[in-house]
Coordinates of C-alpha atoms in Angstrom, one line a residue:
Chain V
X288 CA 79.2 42.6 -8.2
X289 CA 81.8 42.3 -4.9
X290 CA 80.4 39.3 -3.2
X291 CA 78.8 40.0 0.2
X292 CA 81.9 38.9 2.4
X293 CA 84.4 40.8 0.4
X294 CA 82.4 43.6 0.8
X295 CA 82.3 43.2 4.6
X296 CA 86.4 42.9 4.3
X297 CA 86.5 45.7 2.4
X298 CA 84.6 48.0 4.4
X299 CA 86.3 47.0 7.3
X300 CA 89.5 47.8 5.5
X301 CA 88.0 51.1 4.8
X302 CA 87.0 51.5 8.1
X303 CA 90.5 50.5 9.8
X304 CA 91.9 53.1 7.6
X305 CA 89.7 56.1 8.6
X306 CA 90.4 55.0 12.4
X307 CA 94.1 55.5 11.2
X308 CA 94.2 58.8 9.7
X309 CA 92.0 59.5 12.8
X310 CA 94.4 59.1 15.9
X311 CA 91.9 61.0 18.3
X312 CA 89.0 58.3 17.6
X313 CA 91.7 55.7 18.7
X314 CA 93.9 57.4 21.3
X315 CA 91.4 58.4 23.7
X316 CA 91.7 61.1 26.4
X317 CA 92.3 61.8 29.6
X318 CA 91.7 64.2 32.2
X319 CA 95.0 65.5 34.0
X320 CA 96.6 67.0 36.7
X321 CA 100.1 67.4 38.5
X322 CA 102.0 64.4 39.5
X323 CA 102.1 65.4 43.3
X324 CA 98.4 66.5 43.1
X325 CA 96.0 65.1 46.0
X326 CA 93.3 64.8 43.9
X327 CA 92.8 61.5 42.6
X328 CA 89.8 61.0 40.7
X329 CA 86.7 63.1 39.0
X330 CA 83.7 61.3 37.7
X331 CA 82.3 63.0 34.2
X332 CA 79.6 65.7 36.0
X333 CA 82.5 67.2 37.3
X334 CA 84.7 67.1 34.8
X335 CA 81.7 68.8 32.8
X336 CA 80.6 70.9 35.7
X337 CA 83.8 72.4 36.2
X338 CA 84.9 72.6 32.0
X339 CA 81.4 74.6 31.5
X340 CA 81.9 76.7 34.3
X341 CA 79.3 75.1 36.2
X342 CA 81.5 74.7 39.4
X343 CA 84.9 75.9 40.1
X344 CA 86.3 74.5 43.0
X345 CA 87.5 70.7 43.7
X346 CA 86.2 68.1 45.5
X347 CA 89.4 69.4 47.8
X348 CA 88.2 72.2 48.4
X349 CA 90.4 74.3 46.2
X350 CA 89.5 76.5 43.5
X351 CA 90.3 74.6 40.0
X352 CA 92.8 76.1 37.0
X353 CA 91.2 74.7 33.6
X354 CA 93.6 74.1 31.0
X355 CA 92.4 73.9 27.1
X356 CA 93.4 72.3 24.0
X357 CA 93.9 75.1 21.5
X358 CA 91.0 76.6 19.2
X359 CA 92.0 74.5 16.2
X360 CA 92.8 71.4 17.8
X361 CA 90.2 68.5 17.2
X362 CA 91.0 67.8 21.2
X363 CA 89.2 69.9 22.1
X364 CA 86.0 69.5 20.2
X365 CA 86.1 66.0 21.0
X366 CA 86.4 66.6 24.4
X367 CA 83.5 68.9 24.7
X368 CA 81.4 66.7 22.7
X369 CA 82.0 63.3 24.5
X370 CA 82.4 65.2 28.7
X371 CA 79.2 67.9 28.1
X372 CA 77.7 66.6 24.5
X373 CA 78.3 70.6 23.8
X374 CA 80.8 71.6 21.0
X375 CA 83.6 73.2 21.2
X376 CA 81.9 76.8 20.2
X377 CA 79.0 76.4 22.5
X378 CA 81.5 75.7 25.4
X379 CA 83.6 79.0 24.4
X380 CA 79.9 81.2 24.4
X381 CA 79.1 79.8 27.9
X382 CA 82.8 80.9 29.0
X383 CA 82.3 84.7 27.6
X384 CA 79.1 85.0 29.3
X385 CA 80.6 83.8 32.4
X386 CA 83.8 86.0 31.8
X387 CA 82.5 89.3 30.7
X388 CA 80.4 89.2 34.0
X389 CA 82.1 88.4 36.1
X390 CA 81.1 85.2 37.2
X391 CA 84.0 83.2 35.9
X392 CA 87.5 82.8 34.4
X393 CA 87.6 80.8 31.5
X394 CA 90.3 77.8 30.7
X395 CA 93.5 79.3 29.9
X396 CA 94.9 77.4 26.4
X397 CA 97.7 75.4 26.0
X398 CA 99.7 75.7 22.8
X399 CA 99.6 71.8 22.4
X400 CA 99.1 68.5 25.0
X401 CA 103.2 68.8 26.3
X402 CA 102.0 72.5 26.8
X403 CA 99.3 71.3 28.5
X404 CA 101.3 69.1 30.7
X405 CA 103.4 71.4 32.0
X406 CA 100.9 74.0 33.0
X407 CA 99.1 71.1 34.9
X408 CA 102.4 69.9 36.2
X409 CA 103.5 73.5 37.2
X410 CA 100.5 75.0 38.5
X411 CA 98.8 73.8 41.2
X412 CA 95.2 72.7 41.1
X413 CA 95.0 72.9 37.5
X414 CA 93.8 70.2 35.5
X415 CA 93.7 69.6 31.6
X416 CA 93.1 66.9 28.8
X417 CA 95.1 64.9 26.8
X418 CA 95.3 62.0 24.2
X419 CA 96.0 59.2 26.6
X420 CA 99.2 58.8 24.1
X421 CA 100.9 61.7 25.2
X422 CA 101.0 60.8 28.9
X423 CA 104.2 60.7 31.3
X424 CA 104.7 60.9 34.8
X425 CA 104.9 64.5 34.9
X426 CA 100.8 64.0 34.8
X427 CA 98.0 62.0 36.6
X428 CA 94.9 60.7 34.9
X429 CA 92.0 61.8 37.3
X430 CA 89.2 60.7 34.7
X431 CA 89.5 58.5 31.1
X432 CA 86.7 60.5 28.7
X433 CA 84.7 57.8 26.6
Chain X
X127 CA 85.9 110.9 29.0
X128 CA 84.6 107.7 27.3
X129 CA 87.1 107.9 24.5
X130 CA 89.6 108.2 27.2
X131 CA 88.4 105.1 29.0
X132 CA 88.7 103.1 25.7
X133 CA 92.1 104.3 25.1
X134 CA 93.3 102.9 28.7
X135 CA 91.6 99.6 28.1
X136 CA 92.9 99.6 24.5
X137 CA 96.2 99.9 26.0
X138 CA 96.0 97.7 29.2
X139 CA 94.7 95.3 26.5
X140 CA 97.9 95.4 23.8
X141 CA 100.3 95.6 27.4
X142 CA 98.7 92.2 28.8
X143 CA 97.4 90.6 25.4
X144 CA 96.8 87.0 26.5
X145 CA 96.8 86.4 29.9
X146 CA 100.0 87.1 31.0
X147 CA 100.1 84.8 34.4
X148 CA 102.9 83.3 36.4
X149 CA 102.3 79.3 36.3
X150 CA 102.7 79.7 39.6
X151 CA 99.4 82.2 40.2
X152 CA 102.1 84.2 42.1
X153 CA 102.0 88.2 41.6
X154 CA 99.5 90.5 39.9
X155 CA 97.7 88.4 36.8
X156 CA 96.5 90.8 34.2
X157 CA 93.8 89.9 31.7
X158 CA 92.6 91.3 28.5
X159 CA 89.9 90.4 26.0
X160 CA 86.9 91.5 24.3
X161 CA 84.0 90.7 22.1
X162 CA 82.5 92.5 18.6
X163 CA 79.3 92.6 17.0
X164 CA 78.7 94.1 13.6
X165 CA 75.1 93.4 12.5
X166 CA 73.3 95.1 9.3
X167 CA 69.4 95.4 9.3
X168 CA 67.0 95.8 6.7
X169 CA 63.5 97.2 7.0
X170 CA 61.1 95.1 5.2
X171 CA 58.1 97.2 5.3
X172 CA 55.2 97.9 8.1
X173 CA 53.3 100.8 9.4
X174 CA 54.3 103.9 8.0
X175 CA 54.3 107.2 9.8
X176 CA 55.9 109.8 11.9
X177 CA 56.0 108.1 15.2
X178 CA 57.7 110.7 18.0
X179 CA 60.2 111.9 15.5
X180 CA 61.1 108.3 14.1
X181 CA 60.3 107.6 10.5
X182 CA 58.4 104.6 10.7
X183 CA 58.3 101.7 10.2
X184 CA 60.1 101.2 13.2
X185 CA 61.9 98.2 15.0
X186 CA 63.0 99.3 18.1
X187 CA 66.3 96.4 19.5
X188 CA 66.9 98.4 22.3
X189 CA 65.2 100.9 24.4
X190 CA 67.9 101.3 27.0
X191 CA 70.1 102.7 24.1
X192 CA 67.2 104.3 21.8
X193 CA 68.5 101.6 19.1
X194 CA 65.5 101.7 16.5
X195 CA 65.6 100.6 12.9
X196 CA 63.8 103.2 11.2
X197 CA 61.8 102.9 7.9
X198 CA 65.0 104.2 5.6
X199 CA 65.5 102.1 2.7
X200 CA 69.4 101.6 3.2
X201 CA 70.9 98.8 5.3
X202 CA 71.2 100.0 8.9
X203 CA 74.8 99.4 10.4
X204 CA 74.1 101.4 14.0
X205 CA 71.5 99.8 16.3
X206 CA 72.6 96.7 17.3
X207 CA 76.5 96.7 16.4
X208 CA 79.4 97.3 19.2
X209 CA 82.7 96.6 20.3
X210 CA 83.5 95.7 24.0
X211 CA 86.7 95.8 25.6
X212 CA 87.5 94.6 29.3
X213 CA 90.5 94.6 31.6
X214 CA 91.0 93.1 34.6
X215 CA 94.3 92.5 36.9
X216 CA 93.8 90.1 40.0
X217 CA 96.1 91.2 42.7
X218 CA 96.0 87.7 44.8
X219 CA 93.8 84.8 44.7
X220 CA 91.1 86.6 45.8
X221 CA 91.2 90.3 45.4
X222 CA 90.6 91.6 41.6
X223 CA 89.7 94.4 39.3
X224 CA 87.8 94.4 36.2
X225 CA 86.5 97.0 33.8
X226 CA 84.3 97.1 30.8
X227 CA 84.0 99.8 28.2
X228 CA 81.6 99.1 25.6
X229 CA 81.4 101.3 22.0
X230 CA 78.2 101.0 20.2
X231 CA 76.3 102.0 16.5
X232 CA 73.2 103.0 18.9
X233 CA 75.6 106.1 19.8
X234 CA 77.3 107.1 16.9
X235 CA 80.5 105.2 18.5
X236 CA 80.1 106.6 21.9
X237 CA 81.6 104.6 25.1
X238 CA 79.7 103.6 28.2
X239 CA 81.7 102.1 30.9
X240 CA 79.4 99.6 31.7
X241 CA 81.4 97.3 34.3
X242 CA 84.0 98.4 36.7
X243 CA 84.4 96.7 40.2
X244 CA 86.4 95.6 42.5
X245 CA 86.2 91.6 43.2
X246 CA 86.8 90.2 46.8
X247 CA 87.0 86.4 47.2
X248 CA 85.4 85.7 51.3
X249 CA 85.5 82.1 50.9
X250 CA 84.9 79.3 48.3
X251 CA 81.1 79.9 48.2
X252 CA 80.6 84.1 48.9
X253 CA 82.3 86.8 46.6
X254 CA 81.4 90.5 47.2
X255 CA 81.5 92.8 44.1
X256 CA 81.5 96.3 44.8
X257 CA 81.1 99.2 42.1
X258 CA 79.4 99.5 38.4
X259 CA 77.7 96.8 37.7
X260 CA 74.9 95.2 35.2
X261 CA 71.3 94.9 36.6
X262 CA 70.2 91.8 37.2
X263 CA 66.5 91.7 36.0
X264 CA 66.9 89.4 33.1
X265 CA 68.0 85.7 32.5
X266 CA 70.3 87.3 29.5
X267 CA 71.3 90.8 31.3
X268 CA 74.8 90.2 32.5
X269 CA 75.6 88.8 28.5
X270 CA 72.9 91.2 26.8
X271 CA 76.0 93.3 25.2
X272 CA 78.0 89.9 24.3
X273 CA 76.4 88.8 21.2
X274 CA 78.4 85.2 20.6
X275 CA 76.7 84.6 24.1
X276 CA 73.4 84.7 22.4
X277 CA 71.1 82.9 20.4
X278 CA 69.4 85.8 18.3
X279 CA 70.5 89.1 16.6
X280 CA 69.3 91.0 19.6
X281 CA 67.3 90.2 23.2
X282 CA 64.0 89.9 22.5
X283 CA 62.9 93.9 22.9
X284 CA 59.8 93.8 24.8
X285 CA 61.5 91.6 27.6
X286 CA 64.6 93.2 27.4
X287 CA 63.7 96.9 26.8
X288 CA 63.7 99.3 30.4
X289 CA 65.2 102.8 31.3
X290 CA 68.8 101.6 32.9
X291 CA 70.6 98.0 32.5
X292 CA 73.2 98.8 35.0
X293 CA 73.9 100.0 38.3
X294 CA 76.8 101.2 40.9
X295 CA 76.3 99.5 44.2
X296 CA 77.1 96.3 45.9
X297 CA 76.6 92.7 45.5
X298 CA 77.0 89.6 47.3
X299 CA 77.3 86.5 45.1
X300 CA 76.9 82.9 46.6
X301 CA 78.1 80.2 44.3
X302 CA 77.3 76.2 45.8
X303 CA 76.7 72.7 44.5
X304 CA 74.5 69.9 46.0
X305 CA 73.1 66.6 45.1
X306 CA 74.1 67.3 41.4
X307 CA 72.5 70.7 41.4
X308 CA 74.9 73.7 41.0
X309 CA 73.2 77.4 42.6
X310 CA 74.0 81.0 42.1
X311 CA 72.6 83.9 43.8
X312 CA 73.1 87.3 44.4
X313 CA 72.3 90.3 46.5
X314 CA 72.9 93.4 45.0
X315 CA 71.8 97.6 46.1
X316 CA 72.8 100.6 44.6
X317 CA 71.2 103.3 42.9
X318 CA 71.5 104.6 39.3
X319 CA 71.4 108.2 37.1
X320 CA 71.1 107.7 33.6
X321 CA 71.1 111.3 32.3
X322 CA 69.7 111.2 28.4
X323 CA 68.8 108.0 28.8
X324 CA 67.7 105.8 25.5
X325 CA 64.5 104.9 26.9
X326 CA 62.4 108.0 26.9
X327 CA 63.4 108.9 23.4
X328 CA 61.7 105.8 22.2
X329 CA 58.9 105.8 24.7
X330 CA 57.1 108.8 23.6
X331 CA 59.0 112.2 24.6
X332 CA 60.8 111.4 20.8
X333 CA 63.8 111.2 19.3
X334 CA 65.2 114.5 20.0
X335 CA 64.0 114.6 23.6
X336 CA 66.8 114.7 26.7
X337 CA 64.8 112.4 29.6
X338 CA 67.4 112.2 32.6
X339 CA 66.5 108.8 34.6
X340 CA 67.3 107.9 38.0
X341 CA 66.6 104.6 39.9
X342 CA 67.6 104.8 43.5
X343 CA 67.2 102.5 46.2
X344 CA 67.6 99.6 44.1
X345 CA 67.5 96.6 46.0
X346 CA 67.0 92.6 45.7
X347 CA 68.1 89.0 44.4
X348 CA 68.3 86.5 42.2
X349 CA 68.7 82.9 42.3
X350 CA 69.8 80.4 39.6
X351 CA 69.7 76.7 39.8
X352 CA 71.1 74.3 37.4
X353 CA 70.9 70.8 37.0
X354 CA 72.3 68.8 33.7
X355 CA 70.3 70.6 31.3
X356 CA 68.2 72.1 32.7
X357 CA 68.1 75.6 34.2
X358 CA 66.1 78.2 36.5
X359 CA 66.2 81.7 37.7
X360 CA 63.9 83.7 40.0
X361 CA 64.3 87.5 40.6
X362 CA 62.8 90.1 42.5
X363 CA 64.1 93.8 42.8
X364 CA 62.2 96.8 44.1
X365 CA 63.6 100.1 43.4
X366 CA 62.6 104.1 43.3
X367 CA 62.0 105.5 39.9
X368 CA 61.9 108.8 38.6
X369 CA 61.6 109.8 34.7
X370 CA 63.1 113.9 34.4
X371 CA 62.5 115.5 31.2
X372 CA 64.8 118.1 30.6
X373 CA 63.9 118.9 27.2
X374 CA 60.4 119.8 25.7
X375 CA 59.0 116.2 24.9
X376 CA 57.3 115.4 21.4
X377 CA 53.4 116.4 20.8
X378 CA 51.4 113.8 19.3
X379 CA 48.8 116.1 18.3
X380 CA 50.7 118.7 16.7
X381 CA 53.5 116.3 15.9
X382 CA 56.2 118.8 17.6
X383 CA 58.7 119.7 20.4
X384 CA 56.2 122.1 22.3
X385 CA 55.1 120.0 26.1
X386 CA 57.5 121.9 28.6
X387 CA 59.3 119.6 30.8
X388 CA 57.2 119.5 33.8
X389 CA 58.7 117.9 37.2
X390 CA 58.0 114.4 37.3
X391 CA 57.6 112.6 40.9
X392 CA 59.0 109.7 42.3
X393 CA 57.6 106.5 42.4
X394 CA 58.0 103.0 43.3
X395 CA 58.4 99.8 41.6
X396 CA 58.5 96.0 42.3
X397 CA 59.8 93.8 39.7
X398 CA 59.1 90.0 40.3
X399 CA 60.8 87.4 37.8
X400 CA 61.4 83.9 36.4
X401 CA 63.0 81.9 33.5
X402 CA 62.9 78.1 32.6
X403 CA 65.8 76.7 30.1
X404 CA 66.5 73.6 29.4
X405 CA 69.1 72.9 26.9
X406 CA 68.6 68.9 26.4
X407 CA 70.4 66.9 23.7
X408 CA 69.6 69.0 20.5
X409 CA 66.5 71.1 21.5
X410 CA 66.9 74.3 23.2
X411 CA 63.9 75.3 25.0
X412 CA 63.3 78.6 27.3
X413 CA 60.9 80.9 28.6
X414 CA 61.1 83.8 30.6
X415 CA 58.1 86.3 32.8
X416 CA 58.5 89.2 34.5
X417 CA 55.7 91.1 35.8
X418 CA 56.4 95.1 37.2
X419 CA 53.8 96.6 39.6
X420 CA 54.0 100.4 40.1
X421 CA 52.5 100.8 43.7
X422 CA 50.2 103.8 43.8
X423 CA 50.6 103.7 40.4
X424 CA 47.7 103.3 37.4
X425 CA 49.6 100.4 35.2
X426 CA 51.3 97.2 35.7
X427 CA 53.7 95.9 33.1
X428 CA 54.1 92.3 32.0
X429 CA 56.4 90.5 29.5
X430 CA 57.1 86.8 28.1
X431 CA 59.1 85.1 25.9
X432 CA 59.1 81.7 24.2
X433 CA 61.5 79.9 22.3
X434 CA 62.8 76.6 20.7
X435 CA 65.3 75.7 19.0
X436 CA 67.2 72.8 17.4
X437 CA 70.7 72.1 16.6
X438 CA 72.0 71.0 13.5
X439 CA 75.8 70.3 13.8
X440 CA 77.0 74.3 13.8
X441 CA 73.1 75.6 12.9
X442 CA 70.9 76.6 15.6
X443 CA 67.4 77.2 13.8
X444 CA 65.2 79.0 16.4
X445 CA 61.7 80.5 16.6
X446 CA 61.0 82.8 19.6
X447 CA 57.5 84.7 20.1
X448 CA 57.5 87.9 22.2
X449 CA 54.5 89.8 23.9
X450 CA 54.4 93.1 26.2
X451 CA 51.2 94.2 28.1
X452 CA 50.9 97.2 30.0
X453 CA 47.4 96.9 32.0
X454 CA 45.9 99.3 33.2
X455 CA 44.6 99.1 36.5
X456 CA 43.1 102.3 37.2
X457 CA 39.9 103.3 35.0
X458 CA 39.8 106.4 33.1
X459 CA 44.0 107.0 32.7
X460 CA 43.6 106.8 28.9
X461 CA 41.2 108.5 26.8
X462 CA 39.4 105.6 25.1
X463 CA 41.4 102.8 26.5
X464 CA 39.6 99.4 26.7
X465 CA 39.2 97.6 30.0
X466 CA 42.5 96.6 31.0
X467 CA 45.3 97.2 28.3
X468 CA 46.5 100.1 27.1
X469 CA 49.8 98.8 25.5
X470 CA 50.9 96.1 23.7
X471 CA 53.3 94.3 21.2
X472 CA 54.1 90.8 20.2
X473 CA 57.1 89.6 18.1
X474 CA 57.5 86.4 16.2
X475 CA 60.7 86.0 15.3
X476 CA 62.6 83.3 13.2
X477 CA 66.3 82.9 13.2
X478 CA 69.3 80.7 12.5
X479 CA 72.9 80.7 14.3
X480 CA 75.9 79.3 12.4
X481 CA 79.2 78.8 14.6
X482 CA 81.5 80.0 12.0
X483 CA 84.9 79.0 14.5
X484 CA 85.0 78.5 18.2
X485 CA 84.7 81.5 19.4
X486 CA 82.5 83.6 16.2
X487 CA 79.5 82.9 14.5
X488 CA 77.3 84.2 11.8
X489 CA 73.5 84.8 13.0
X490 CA 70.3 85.7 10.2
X491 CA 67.4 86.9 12.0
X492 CA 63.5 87.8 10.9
X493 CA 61.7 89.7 13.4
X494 CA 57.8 90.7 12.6
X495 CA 56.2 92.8 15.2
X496 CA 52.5 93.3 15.6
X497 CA 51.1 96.9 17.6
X498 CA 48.1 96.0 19.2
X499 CA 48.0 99.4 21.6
X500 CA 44.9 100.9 22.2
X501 CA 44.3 104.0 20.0
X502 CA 44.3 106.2 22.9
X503 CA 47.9 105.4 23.3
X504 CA 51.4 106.7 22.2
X505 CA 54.1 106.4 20.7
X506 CA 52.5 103.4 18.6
X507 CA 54.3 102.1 16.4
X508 CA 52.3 99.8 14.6
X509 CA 53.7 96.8 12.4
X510 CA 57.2 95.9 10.9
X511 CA 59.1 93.9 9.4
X512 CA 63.1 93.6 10.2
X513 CA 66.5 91.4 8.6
X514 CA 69.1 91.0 10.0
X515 CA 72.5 89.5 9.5
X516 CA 74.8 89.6 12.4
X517 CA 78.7 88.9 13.1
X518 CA 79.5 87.9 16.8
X519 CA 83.1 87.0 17.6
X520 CA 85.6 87.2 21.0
X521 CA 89.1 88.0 21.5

């Protein structure tokens, strides 16, 4: 039998490892948008609001651009999940029935987070997500997701 | 015509592909997608008999389109399956175009053009929408056709199942937020022709009948207010109605084709609605009413529908139970109709929704339907028992 406390060390070892091979669990994300944006800051019902269609203008005033993770990145499911407790597929089914009438234009998908980056960076009003690793000055952080 | 329309979209589709916009928004955006259903039912048994022409038992998914599974032992491919394809090219930041051509089993592959409008942006809260358009009556109207935007196989029939879903018209959409609420409404008009129309096929005249159907005058609104999880809609619409049979309709007594169409007169309707969701950590909760008086008319209609469901991970298990009344509120229009209802039908239904990837799923549904008509009254259908297995995806 493993004694009690080697157990604990051992778990923990187990634990430190699964964080590892997970690098979303310990990067984090962030909410983006352009460098020379004026908005600052959303808190999380807008960030939800506006990534479920809910609202689609700014707290500027200006209609938003919504930028994606791609389908198979775990980004995006992690995103949904922590910002609208919603996954990934029951944010894309709100989107169709928003898009096919009428009533809204879904995110557009970046091929990666530096794809990501430079539609935010190169289009104005847009914001997207990102691990917080992936961050430069080309971006702003408007809103940390926990 | 349709297969016309379905090329051009097929085309503007392959031309634009993904969205093919400038980072900049500048210039003409064009946009392409579209959405696919392929479902196979199974009859499981029920009431048998020759019901208007129909070979009962019979499950009937949607009037609108005369979709009905029929009492054939093979698996049924047609009544609920469809392709949709939609185009759309936004000229500026607040002038657009978008059209919808949807193909479906309920017409052997036939095309409808069921959207096609022009968008115009006033300000951030008002957008008007002029052109073909869906009718708003329902909580699940605008998505009915979009089956990854639904929880079940197919809308819940005796809520979902009128004479014309869509309309050509005008409608002004107001879109605000405030103190954490988020609000939608709309104003729409317009009128619509359905010319052999689903509906009458299914209610009554039979399944070889031609019923030409024409709502004019349509006008109202609808309001939706959201909050968190929790959702609500109100609707009223008023409209003129008038039901044209051009064919010779089916004969319940001698079970043929021989009652002459005979001019039918226009009448008035008032539809009055509401729907309560709430989608709140796991549970999925909603209910929906809508109540139709016919002023001048002998019979009201009423319908409701009740559903839970639960989320497991990627499994939605949901039960959902159904009614339709039609009371009668003039004595002595039905030969041996009780009191106050002439026509009725519940559904209890049982189903399960499996999100196969983000943007498809896999959906097994049970649907058992009780007929609790009066005897005075036709087309009943009487009891059945329906499968089915559904594939939902969008593109």
């Amino acid at each position: 039998m493993i004694p009690v406390t080697r157990r604990k060390v051992l778990l923990g070892c187990a634990l430190a490892a699964l964080l590892a091979l997970s690098p979303i669990a310990l990067a984090g994300e962030v909410v983006v948008t352009g460098a020379k944006s004026s908005l600052n800051a959303l808190d999380r019902d807008q960030v939800r609001d506006l990534f479920l269609g809910h609202m689609s203008t700014l707290p500027t005033g200006r209609n938003a651009t919504l930028v994606d993770q791609p389908q198979s990145s775990p980004l995006r499911d992690e995103f949904y999940l922590k910002v609208a407790n919603k996954s990934a597929a029951q944010a894309r089914a709100l989107w169709a029935k928003l898009y096919f009438t009428g009533r809204g234009v879904p995110p557009r998908e970046g091929l990666d987070s530096a794809d990501v980056k430079r539609i935010v960076n190169s289009t104005p009003d847009a914001i997207g997500y990102i691990e917080e690793s992936a961050l430069d000055s080309s971006v702003k952080v408007i809103f940390v997701v926990k | 015509m349709g297969k016309m329309i379905v090329r051009m979209l097929i085309l503007l589709c392959m031309l634009v592909g993904e969205a093919s916009m400038a980072d900049d928004g500048s210039g003409p955006q064009f946009s392409g997608s579209g959405f696919l259903t392929l479902t196979a039912g199974k009859m499981l048994g029920g009431t048998r008999g020759n019901v208007g022409g129909f070979n009962c038992p019979c499950y009937v998914s949607d009037y609108a389109q005369a979709a009905i599974y029929d009492g054939r032992s093979a698996l049924q491919w047609g009544p609920d399956s469809k392709l949709g394809l939609q185009g759309g090219v936004a000229l500026d930041d607040r002038f657009s175009v978008t059209a919808q051509v949807v193909s479906r089993g309920a017409r052997r592959g036939g095309a409808d053009l069921e959207w096609l409008y022009g968008s115009y942006r006033l300000n951030d809260r008002l957008t008007l929408q002029v052109g073909r358009q869906r009718l708003p009556m329902f909580y699940y109207s605008d998505s009915q056709d979009i089956g990854f935007a639904l929880p079940w196989t197919h809308l819940p029939t005796w809520l979902y199942g009128w004479q014309v879903v869509n309309y050509n018209g005008a409608k002004l959409k107001y879109q605000d937020q405030f103190n954490g609420w988020s609000a939608n409404a709309n104003l729409f008009a317009g009128n619509e022709h359905r010319g052999n129309g689903g509906y009458w096929k299914v209610y009554g005249n039979g399944a070889q009948s031609v019923t030409d159907v024409d709502w004019t005058n349509i006008a109202g609104g609808d309001l939706t207010l959201a909050r968190d999880w929790f959702e609500t809609r109100i609707v009223y619409m008023q409209s003129n109605t008038r039901d044209q049979p051009v064919s010779n309709s089916w004969n319940f007594s001698t079970l043929a084709y021989d009652l002459p169409p005979t001019p039918a007169p226009v009448a008035r309707q008032q539809i009055y609605g509401a729907t309560l969701k709430a989608d709140y950590r796991n549970w999925l909760l909603y209910y929906e009413l809508i109540n139709i008086k016919h002023p001048g008319l002998s019979y009201r209609d009423y319908s409701q529908n009740i559903a839970a469901g639960y989320r497991y991970g990627k499994w939605l298990p949901m039960v959902t139970w159904g009614e339709y009344w039609g009371k009668v509120v003039t004595a002595g229009v039905l030969p041996n109709a009780p009191p106050s209802v002439a026509n009725s039908q519940q559904t209890y239904t049982l189903s399960v929704r499996y999100d196969l990837t983000v943007s498809s799923d896999l959906k097994a549904e049970y649907d058992m339907t009780r007929d609790v008509s009066s005897p005075g009254f036709n087309p009943r259908y009487g009891s059945s028992r329906l499968l089915t297995l559904a594939y939902d995806m969008v593109f």
